[in-house]
């Protein structure tokens, strides 16, 4: 070989090695960067799933509690209706008993007919006694359930949810830990701002509903009155009703009402009248008198203020009824007002979870970059030295549309009618929604000067 060429070749020796080392270092840096980005992205996704699971689980607890309270309120309403039905039935049988007594008295002189009417009167009298005795037991027992047991259960569940929803969120966060081969990575934790959000969620839960008592029970009273069956509302008309114009008529009237909040009162009567053409000082009209009248009341002490017209009233007074109990319902009913442009009602649950960068499986934490290769590691430079995720869930009331609700036809609901939230119907649900910019800003500001909380 030419000595000059050989000398030039020797001077160029080792340049390929330098290029190889530089290329390998660059590839290592890119590899670490790609690995770190993948790990951070994967960890971010796991944190988002953790936050979503915690928020949704806690919101679902709230929704189920509201539905449970709605069932208990419906149970209270059903018990009140049962009491109204017993009072109504008792008033009606007392009316029938007195009517049978009057008819038996008037027909006692007629052969055979008098015997039949007397037997009918005895049967009516026996039935009346049985209904009185059954009602004396049924009304206090039903009232105890409506006035004491169900409200106590409702308040116990409501108060426990204050703690349960926070505990559920913390348990879900702690449970979101990857375990493989007997090894587990570090668990995420709720940030300090996240704990402040949990406290805010609890306060909003307590303020979302309230107990309506005393004169505030008017809405509950109306729900009870609207829930009565036809027999417990009005009992007008019977087969004995008749009218002969300008001669005579007879008609049956009856009904049951809730006086104030603590007294059911029922009456039934049959009125007979003849036409009076009038004399010198008054014009023509009906001259009516009550042929038979029955009544029944239910109150705390069993006081009976009913009185008969014409002949004495056949009546009975039940004791042990304490009235409409305290009812828990939505605190802000104005949010449901049809006149407000944006009537809406919702309860939000907000949370934020995080992991410190020291617990992240990046290249610098798992030992991929050791020795001289440590210089090729890419620093994560995480804000506040951690990765975090926030989530928000909403509890809302939504009754299925008429197309999806198989009960719509039987409930006579019309298409286009919307039912707004209350604690009388169990249609509370939960869903995830996006945290607002204000929520994220509050998390950022709240965490800037606080120490992370580890459950």
Short mmCIF file of C-alpha atoms in Angstrom, two decimals:
data_model
loop_
_atom_site.label_atom_id
_atom_site.label_comp_id
_atom_site.label_asym_id
_atom_site.label_seq_id
_atom_site.Cartn_x
_atom_site.Cartn_y
_atom_site.Cartn_z
CA UNK A 1 0.00 0.00 0.00
CA UNK A 2 1.16 3.52 -0.75
CA UNK A 3 2.72 4.89 2.44
CA UNK A 4 0.88 8.21 2.08
CA UNK A 5 -2.50 6.53 1.78
CA UNK A 6 -1.70 4.24 4.68
CA UNK A 7 -0.75 7.21 6.84
CA UNK A 8 -4.01 9.08 5.98
CA UNK A 9 -6.07 5.94 6.74
CA UNK A 10 -4.42 5.61 10.15
CA UNK A 11 -5.25 9.23 10.96
CA UNK A 12 -8.99 8.51 10.26
CA UNK A 13 -9.14 5.43 12.46
CA UNK A 14 -11.71 5.56 15.36
CA UNK A 15 -14.17 8.11 13.81
CA UNK A 16 -16.85 5.43 13.28
CA UNK A 17 -16.64 4.55 16.96
CA UNK A 18 -17.31 8.15 17.95
CA UNK A 19 -20.33 8.31 15.67
CA UNK A 20 -21.58 5.00 17.10
CA UNK A 21 -21.22 6.23 20.69
CA UNK A 22 -23.04 9.49 19.90
CA UNK A 23 -25.82 7.65 18.07
CA UNK A 24 -26.19 5.10 20.87
CA UNK A 25 -26.41 7.87 23.46
CA UNK A 26 -29.05 9.66 21.44
CA UNK A 27 -31.03 6.45 20.99
CA UNK A 28 -30.79 5.78 24.74
CA UNK A 29 -32.06 9.29 25.53
CA UNK A 30 -34.94 8.87 23.08
CA UNK A 31 -35.66 5.42 24.48
CA UNK A 32 -35.79 6.77 28.03
CA UNK A 33 -37.94 9.69 26.91
CA UNK A 34 -40.39 7.41 25.10
CA UNK A 35 -40.46 5.03 28.08
CA UNK A 36 -41.07 7.87 30.52
CA UNK A 37 -43.80 9.41 28.38
CA UNK A 38 -45.47 6.01 28.10
CA UNK A 39 -45.25 5.42 31.84
CA UNK A 40 -46.58 8.87 32.68
CA UNK A 41 -49.39 8.53 30.16
CA UNK A 42 -50.32 5.12 31.51
CA UNK A 43 -50.16 6.38 35.09
CA UNK A 44 -52.27 9.41 34.19
CA UNK A 45 -54.89 7.14 32.66
CA UNK A 46 -54.92 4.99 35.81
CA UNK A 47 -55.31 8.09 37.99
CA UNK A 48 -58.16 9.37 35.82
CA UNK A 49 -59.88 5.99 36.13
CA UNK A 50 -59.28 6.04 39.89
CA UNK A 51 -60.73 9.53 40.28
CA UNK A 52 -63.71 8.63 38.07
CA UNK A 53 -64.38 5.44 40.01
CA UNK A 54 -64.16 7.24 43.36
CA UNK A 55 -66.41 10.13 42.31
CA UNK A 56 -68.99 7.89 40.63
CA UNK A 57 -69.07 5.42 43.54
CA UNK A 58 -69.60 8.19 46.09
CA UNK A 59 -72.27 9.87 43.93
CA UNK A 60 -73.99 6.52 43.52
CA UNK A 61 -74.13 6.19 47.31
CA UNK A 62 -75.84 9.60 47.46
CA UNK A 63 -78.30 8.67 44.70
CA UNK A 64 -79.18 5.37 46.37
CA UNK A 65 -79.70 7.14 49.68
CA UNK A 66 -82.05 9.65 48.08
CA UNK A 67 -83.97 6.80 46.46
CA UNK A 68 -84.13 4.95 49.78
CA UNK A 69 -85.45 8.08 51.48
CA UNK A 70 -88.01 8.44 48.70
CA UNK A 71 -89.21 4.88 49.34
CA UNK A 72 -89.47 5.60 53.07
CA UNK A 73 -91.42 8.81 52.39
CA UNK A 74 -93.74 6.85 50.13
CA UNK A 75 -94.13 4.35 52.96
CA UNK A 76 -95.09 7.18 55.29
CA UNK A 77 -97.63 8.47 52.77
CA UNK A 78 -99.02 4.94 52.33
CA UNK A 79 -99.42 4.58 56.09
CA UNK A 80 -101.27 7.89 56.30
CA UNK A 81 -103.57 6.78 53.49
CA UNK A 82 -104.24 3.50 55.32
CA UNK A 83 -105.29 5.46 58.40
CA UNK A 84 -107.57 7.61 56.23
CA UNK A 85 -109.09 4.46 54.72
CA UNK A 86 -109.76 2.94 58.15
CA UNK A 87 -111.41 6.17 59.35
CA UNK A 88 -113.45 6.37 56.13
CA UNK A 89 -114.58 2.77 56.38
CA UNK A 90 -115.50 3.17 60.02
CA UNK A 91 -117.55 6.28 59.29
CA UNK A 92 -119.33 4.50 56.45
CA UNK A 93 -120.20 1.38 58.49
CA UNK A 94 -121.50 3.58 61.31
CA UNK A 95 -123.67 5.36 58.76
CA UNK A 96 -124.92 2.02 57.38
CA UNK A 97 -125.56 0.80 60.92
CA UNK A 98 -127.65 3.83 61.79
CA UNK A 99 -129.44 3.75 58.45
CA UNK A 100 -130.27 0.06 59.00
CA UNK A 101 -131.53 0.92 62.49
CA UNK A 102 -133.79 3.66 61.13
CA UNK A 103 -135.15 1.43 58.39
CA UNK A 104 -135.71 -1.41 60.84
CA UNK A 105 -137.59 0.93 63.15
CA UNK A 106 -139.76 2.30 60.34
CA UNK A 107 -140.56 -1.17 58.95
CA UNK A 108 -140.92 -3.07 62.20
CA UNK A 109 -144.72 -3.19 61.84
CA UNK A 110 -144.61 -4.74 58.34
CA UNK A 111 -144.84 -8.56 58.44
CA UNK A 112 -141.75 -10.35 57.20
CA UNK A 113 -140.14 -7.11 56.00
CA UNK A 114 -139.59 -6.05 59.56
CA UNK A 115 -137.83 -9.34 60.31
CA UNK A 116 -135.50 -8.92 57.34
CA UNK A 117 -134.61 -5.33 58.18
CA UNK A 118 -134.06 -6.25 61.83
CA UNK A 119 -131.63 -9.02 60.78
CA UNK A 120 -129.86 -6.58 58.47
CA UNK A 121 -129.57 -4.11 61.34
CA UNK A 122 -128.04 -6.76 63.60
CA UNK A 123 -125.47 -7.68 60.93
CA UNK A 124 -124.60 -4.02 60.41
CA UNK A 125 -124.23 -3.54 64.14
CA UNK A 126 -121.85 -6.52 64.37
CA UNK A 127 -119.76 -5.34 61.42
CA UNK A 128 -119.51 -1.88 62.97
CA UNK A 129 -118.23 -3.35 66.24
CA UNK A 130 -115.59 -5.40 64.38
CA UNK A 131 -114.40 -2.41 62.34
CA UNK A 132 -114.15 -0.32 65.51
CA UNK A 133 -112.07 -2.97 67.24
CA UNK A 134 -109.78 -3.56 64.25
CA UNK A 135 -109.28 0.17 63.80
CA UNK A 136 -108.43 0.63 67.48
CA UNK A 137 -105.45 -1.67 66.90
CA UNK A 138 -104.55 -0.88 63.29
CA UNK A 139 -104.38 2.90 63.58
CA UNK A 140 -101.87 3.10 66.49
CA UNK A 141 -99.67 0.40 64.91
CA UNK A 142 -99.71 2.09 61.51
CA UNK A 143 -99.10 5.48 63.10
CA UNK A 144 -96.12 4.13 65.02
CA UNK A 145 -94.53 3.00 61.78
CA UNK A 146 -95.30 6.24 59.96
CA UNK A 147 -94.52 8.62 62.82
CA UNK A 148 -91.58 6.90 64.51
CA UNK A 149 -90.01 3.93 62.76
CA UNK A 150 -89.78 5.11 59.15
CA UNK A 151 -88.61 8.68 59.96
CA UNK A 152 -86.01 7.29 62.36
CA UNK A 153 -84.70 4.89 59.72
CA UNK A 154 -84.65 7.66 57.14
CA UNK A 155 -82.66 10.04 59.34
CA UNK A 156 -80.22 7.31 60.36
CA UNK A 157 -79.45 6.47 56.74
CA UNK A 158 -79.23 10.13 55.80
CA UNK A 159 -76.74 10.90 58.57
CA UNK A 160 -74.62 7.82 57.85
CA UNK A 161 -74.32 8.78 54.18
CA UNK A 162 -72.43 11.90 55.31
CA UNK A 163 -69.61 9.57 56.39
CA UNK A 164 -70.19 6.68 53.99
CA UNK A 165 -69.76 8.62 50.76
CA UNK A 166 -66.37 9.99 51.90
CA UNK A 167 -65.26 6.58 53.15
CA UNK A 168 -66.31 4.93 49.88
CA UNK A 169 -64.30 7.45 47.87
CA UNK A 170 -61.20 6.82 50.01
CA UNK A 171 -61.60 3.04 49.80
CA UNK A 172 -61.93 3.15 46.01
CA UNK A 173 -58.80 5.29 45.74
CA UNK A 174 -56.84 2.96 48.01
CA UNK A 175 -58.08 -0.11 46.13
CA UNK A 176 -56.80 1.16 42.78
CA UNK A 177 -53.34 -0.35 43.25
CA UNK A 178 -51.77 -2.62 40.68
CA UNK A 179 -50.79 -5.97 42.17
CA UNK A 180 -48.86 -8.61 40.23
CA UNK A 181 -46.88 -11.59 41.39
CA UNK A 182 -47.28 -10.66 45.03
CA UNK A 183 -45.90 -7.17 44.43
CA UNK A 184 -47.89 -3.93 44.49
CA UNK A 185 -47.05 -0.48 43.34
CA UNK A 186 -47.69 2.55 45.51
CA UNK A 187 -51.33 3.52 46.00
CA UNK A 188 -52.63 6.89 44.80
CA UNK A 189 -53.76 9.33 47.44
CA UNK A 190 -56.32 12.11 47.75
CA UNK A 191 -54.68 15.50 47.61
CA UNK A 192 -55.23 18.15 50.25
CA UNK A 193 -57.41 20.09 47.85
CA UNK A 194 -59.21 16.81 47.16
CA UNK A 195 -59.86 16.38 50.87
CA UNK A 196 -61.19 19.94 51.02
CA UNK A 197 -63.47 19.04 48.10
CA UNK A 198 -64.72 16.00 50.06
CA UNK A 199 -65.57 18.27 52.98
CA UNK A 200 -67.41 20.58 50.58
CA UNK A 201 -69.27 17.60 49.12
CA UNK A 202 -70.38 16.58 52.61
CA UNK A 203 -71.65 20.09 53.40
CA UNK A 204 -73.58 20.19 50.12
CA UNK A 205 -75.09 16.80 50.96
CA UNK A 206 -76.33 18.10 54.30
CA UNK A 207 -77.78 21.22 52.69
CA UNK A 208 -79.37 19.46 49.71
CA UNK A 209 -82.39 18.29 51.72
CA UNK A 210 -84.07 19.33 54.95
CA UNK A 211 -86.78 18.20 57.34
CA UNK A 212 -90.15 19.87 56.97
CA UNK A 213 -92.03 20.05 60.24
CA UNK A 214 -94.79 22.07 61.89
CA UNK A 215 -96.47 24.38 59.37
CA UNK A 216 -93.90 23.44 56.69
CA UNK A 217 -95.70 20.12 56.29
CA UNK A 218 -98.27 21.60 53.90
CA UNK A 219 -96.58 20.02 50.87
CA UNK A 220 -96.45 16.62 52.56
CA UNK A 221 -100.08 16.99 53.60
CA UNK A 222 -101.09 17.72 50.02
CA UNK A 223 -99.18 14.66 48.80
CA UNK A 224 -101.09 12.52 51.31
CA UNK A 225 -104.44 14.01 50.32
CA UNK A 226 -103.70 13.50 46.61
CA UNK A 227 -102.69 9.89 47.28
CA UNK A 228 -106.05 8.85 48.73
CA UNK A 229 -108.32 6.52 46.82
CA UNK A 230 -111.76 7.61 45.69
CA UNK A 231 -113.53 6.07 48.67
CA UNK A 232 -111.35 8.04 51.11
CA UNK A 233 -112.01 11.31 49.30
CA UNK A 234 -115.75 11.48 48.67
CA UNK A 235 -118.59 9.04 49.16
CA UNK A 236 -121.46 10.85 47.49
CA UNK A 237 -124.35 8.94 46.01
CA UNK A 238 -125.96 5.56 46.64
CA UNK A 239 -128.68 3.29 45.31
CA UNK A 240 -131.10 5.02 47.68
CA UNK A 241 -130.69 8.40 45.98
CA UNK A 242 -133.84 9.65 44.28
CA UNK A 243 -135.60 12.84 43.36
CA UNK A 244 -139.24 13.54 42.57
CA UNK A 245 -139.37 17.16 41.40
CA UNK A 246 -141.35 19.39 43.72
CA UNK A 247 -142.28 16.39 45.89
CA UNK A 248 -139.39 14.66 47.67
CA UNK A 249 -135.78 13.66 47.31
CA UNK A 250 -133.04 11.73 49.12
CA UNK A 251 -129.30 11.78 48.67
CA UNK A 252 -126.14 10.36 50.19
CA UNK A 253 -123.11 12.54 51.06
CA UNK A 254 -119.78 11.66 52.60
CA UNK A 255 -116.08 12.35 52.62
CA UNK A 256 -112.83 12.34 54.61
CA UNK A 257 -110.47 15.20 55.26
CA UNK A 258 -107.31 15.91 57.22
CA UNK A 259 -107.94 18.75 59.64
CA UNK A 260 -104.70 20.57 60.24
CA UNK A 261 -101.92 18.02 60.36
CA UNK A 262 -103.04 15.77 63.21
CA UNK A 263 -106.70 14.83 62.82
CA UNK A 264 -108.52 12.69 60.27
CA UNK A 265 -112.25 13.37 60.17
CA UNK A 266 -114.82 11.42 58.16
CA UNK A 267 -118.58 11.67 57.86
CA UNK A 268 -121.39 9.95 55.96
CA UNK A 269 -125.03 10.95 55.93
CA UNK A 270 -128.28 10.37 54.14
CA UNK A 271 -130.62 13.33 53.83
CA UNK A 272 -134.32 13.12 53.09
CA UNK A 273 -136.37 16.15 52.11
CA UNK A 274 -139.83 17.17 51.01
CA UNK A 275 -140.82 20.14 48.89
CA UNK A 276 -142.30 23.07 50.73
CA UNK A 277 -144.25 25.53 48.62
CA UNK A 278 -143.65 28.19 51.19
CA UNK A 279 -145.89 30.34 53.20
CA UNK A 280 -146.39 34.01 53.81
CA UNK A 281 -142.91 34.72 55.13
CA UNK A 282 -140.65 32.40 53.11
CA UNK A 283 -140.44 31.15 49.56
CA UNK A 284 -140.63 27.61 48.22
CA UNK A 285 -137.78 25.18 48.80
CA UNK A 286 -136.67 21.84 50.21
CA UNK A 287 -137.31 20.97 53.82
CA UNK A 288 -134.47 18.55 54.55
CA UNK A 289 -133.55 16.45 57.56
CA UNK A 290 -130.81 13.91 58.13
CA UNK A 291 -132.17 10.40 58.23
CA UNK A 292 -128.88 8.75 59.20
CA UNK A 293 -125.38 9.95 59.87
CA UNK A 294 -122.12 8.22 60.73
CA UNK A 295 -118.74 9.71 61.54
CA UNK A 296 -115.27 8.73 62.67
CA UNK A 297 -112.17 10.61 63.75
CA UNK A 298 -108.55 9.76 64.43
CA UNK A 299 -106.41 11.96 66.67
CA UNK A 300 -103.77 11.63 69.34
CA UNK A 301 -106.14 11.42 72.30
CA UNK A 302 -109.23 10.14 70.50
CA UNK A 303 -111.31 13.26 71.09
CA UNK A 304 -114.54 13.36 69.10
CA UNK A 305 -115.96 16.72 68.16
CA UNK A 306 -118.50 15.38 65.66
CA UNK A 307 -122.17 15.90 66.29
CA UNK A 308 -125.34 14.60 64.75
CA UNK A 309 -128.06 16.47 62.96
CA UNK A 310 -131.60 15.48 63.83
CA UNK A 311 -131.17 12.02 65.31
CA UNK A 312 -127.98 11.15 67.16
CA UNK A 313 -124.87 10.40 65.11
CA UNK A 314 -123.36 6.94 65.17
CA UNK A 315 -119.66 7.71 65.57
CA UNK A 316 -116.34 6.41 66.80
CA UNK A 317 -113.12 8.17 67.80
CA UNK A 318 -109.76 6.47 67.30
CA UNK A 319 -106.75 7.41 69.39
CA UNK A 320 -103.04 7.01 68.69
CA UNK A 321 -102.79 9.15 65.55
CA UNK A 322 -100.04 11.76 65.94
CA UNK A 323 -100.45 13.43 62.58
CA UNK A 324 -98.21 13.95 59.58
CA UNK A 325 -94.60 13.35 60.71
CA UNK A 326 -91.59 15.40 59.73
CA UNK A 327 -90.83 14.80 56.07
CA UNK A 328 -87.38 15.14 54.52
CA UNK A 329 -87.48 16.67 51.05
CA UNK A 330 -85.50 18.89 48.71
CA UNK A 331 -84.39 22.03 50.51
CA UNK A 332 -84.47 24.34 47.48
CA UNK A 333 -87.92 23.85 46.01
CA UNK A 334 -87.57 27.11 44.09
CA UNK A 335 -85.16 25.30 41.79
CA UNK A 336 -88.16 23.28 40.62
CA UNK A 337 -90.42 26.26 40.03
CA UNK A 338 -91.93 26.20 36.55
CA UNK A 339 -91.62 30.00 36.42
CA UNK A 340 -87.84 29.98 36.74
CA UNK A 341 -86.11 29.95 33.33
CA UNK A 342 -83.56 27.25 34.24
CA UNK A 343 -85.18 24.96 36.76
CA UNK A 344 -82.63 22.29 37.58
CA UNK A 345 -81.61 20.30 40.59
CA UNK A 346 -78.34 18.45 41.01
CA UNK A 347 -75.82 17.41 43.63
CA UNK A 348 -72.16 17.24 42.58
CA UNK A 349 -69.31 15.19 44.01
CA UNK A 350 -65.76 16.39 43.29
CA UNK A 351 -62.41 14.72 44.05
CA UNK A 352 -58.72 14.88 43.09
CA UNK A 353 -56.14 12.09 43.42
CA UNK A 354 -52.40 12.06 42.79
CA UNK A 355 -49.13 10.11 42.85
CA UNK A 356 -45.75 11.56 43.73
CA UNK A 357 -43.02 11.34 41.11
CA UNK A 358 -40.97 9.21 43.49
CA UNK A 359 -43.60 6.49 43.15
CA UNK A 360 -43.80 6.58 39.36
CA UNK A 361 -42.16 3.79 37.36
CA UNK A 362 -40.05 6.01 35.10
CA UNK A 363 -36.57 5.14 33.85
CA UNK A 364 -34.80 6.94 36.67
CA UNK A 365 -36.94 5.15 39.28
CA UNK A 366 -36.68 1.58 37.99
CA UNK A 367 -32.91 1.59 37.39
CA UNK A 368 -32.85 1.66 33.59
CA UNK A 369 -30.31 4.45 33.65
CA UNK A 370 -27.40 3.39 35.89
CA UNK A 371 -23.76 4.27 35.95
CA UNK A 372 -22.62 6.45 33.09
CA UNK A 373 -25.92 5.93 31.26
CA UNK A 374 -27.69 7.90 34.01
CA UNK A 375 -26.76 11.05 32.14
CA UNK A 376 -29.07 10.02 29.29
CA UNK A 377 -32.18 9.90 31.52
CA UNK A 378 -34.79 12.57 30.81
CA UNK A 379 -36.15 14.38 33.89
CA UNK A 380 -39.94 14.32 34.25
CA UNK A 381 -40.15 17.83 35.74
CA UNK A 382 -43.70 17.24 37.03
CA UNK A 383 -45.62 20.17 38.45
CA UNK A 384 -45.48 20.04 42.26
CA UNK A 385 -43.46 16.83 41.88
CA UNK A 386 -46.48 14.65 41.18
CA UNK A 387 -49.09 13.65 38.65
CA UNK A 388 -52.77 14.22 39.48
CA UNK A 389 -56.28 13.80 38.10
CA UNK A 390 -59.64 15.24 39.12
CA UNK A 391 -63.14 13.95 38.52
CA UNK A 392 -66.69 15.10 39.07
CA UNK A 393 -69.92 13.13 39.33
CA UNK A 394 -73.46 14.48 39.39
CA UNK A 395 -76.53 13.15 41.19
CA UNK A 396 -79.68 14.13 39.33
CA UNK A 397 -83.36 13.22 39.04
CA UNK A 398 -84.63 11.85 35.76
CA UNK A 399 -87.74 9.79 35.25
CA UNK A 400 -87.61 7.52 32.16
CA UNK A 401 -89.26 8.90 29.07
CA UNK A 402 -92.68 7.64 28.12
CA UNK A 403 -91.09 5.53 25.39
CA UNK A 404 -88.81 3.75 27.88
CA UNK A 405 -91.15 3.58 30.87
CA UNK A 406 -93.45 0.57 30.80
CA UNK A 407 -95.51 2.05 33.66
CA UNK A 408 -96.27 5.26 31.79
CA UNK A 409 -99.60 4.06 30.41
CA UNK A 410 -100.86 2.78 33.76
CA UNK A 411 -99.78 6.00 35.49
CA UNK A 412 -101.58 8.09 32.86
CA UNK A 413 -98.49 10.15 32.14
CA UNK A 414 -98.70 12.22 29.01
CA UNK A 415 -95.87 12.63 26.56
CA UNK A 416 -94.00 15.87 27.01
CA UNK A 417 -94.65 16.12 30.73
CA UNK A 418 -91.54 16.36 32.86
CA UNK A 419 -91.36 15.34 36.48
CA UNK A 420 -88.94 17.27 38.66
CA UNK A 421 -86.91 15.94 41.52
CA UNK A 422 -88.34 15.24 44.95
CA UNK A 423 -87.99 12.72 47.73
CA UNK A 424 -91.27 11.05 46.87
CA UNK A 425 -90.15 9.23 43.72
CA UNK A 426 -87.02 7.04 43.49
CA UNK A 427 -85.56 8.18 40.18
CA UNK A 428 -82.25 9.63 41.38
CA UNK A 429 -79.25 8.64 39.26
CA UNK A 430 -75.53 9.38 39.00
CA UNK A 431 -73.28 10.15 36.05
CA UNK A 432 -69.80 11.52 35.42
CA UNK A 433 -69.39 15.08 34.14
CA UNK A 434 -66.33 17.14 33.25
CA UNK A 435 -64.81 19.24 36.05
CA UNK A 436 -65.13 22.91 35.27
CA UNK A 437 -62.22 25.27 34.76
CA UNK A 438 -63.04 26.80 38.13
CA UNK A 439 -62.81 23.35 39.77
CA UNK A 440 -59.38 22.74 38.27
CA UNK A 441 -58.20 26.22 39.23
CA UNK A 442 -59.29 25.66 42.82
CA UNK A 443 -57.41 22.36 42.91
CA UNK A 444 -54.26 24.02 41.58
CA UNK A 445 -54.42 26.90 44.06
CA UNK A 446 -55.40 24.65 46.94
CA UNK A 447 -52.51 22.26 46.40
CA UNK A 448 -49.85 24.91 45.84
CA UNK A 449 -49.13 25.46 49.54
CA UNK A 450 -50.43 22.27 51.17
CA UNK A 451 -48.87 18.96 52.11
CA UNK A 452 -50.37 15.92 50.40
CA UNK A 453 -52.67 13.77 52.51
CA UNK A 454 -52.08 10.03 52.52
CA UNK A 455 -55.01 7.84 53.66
#
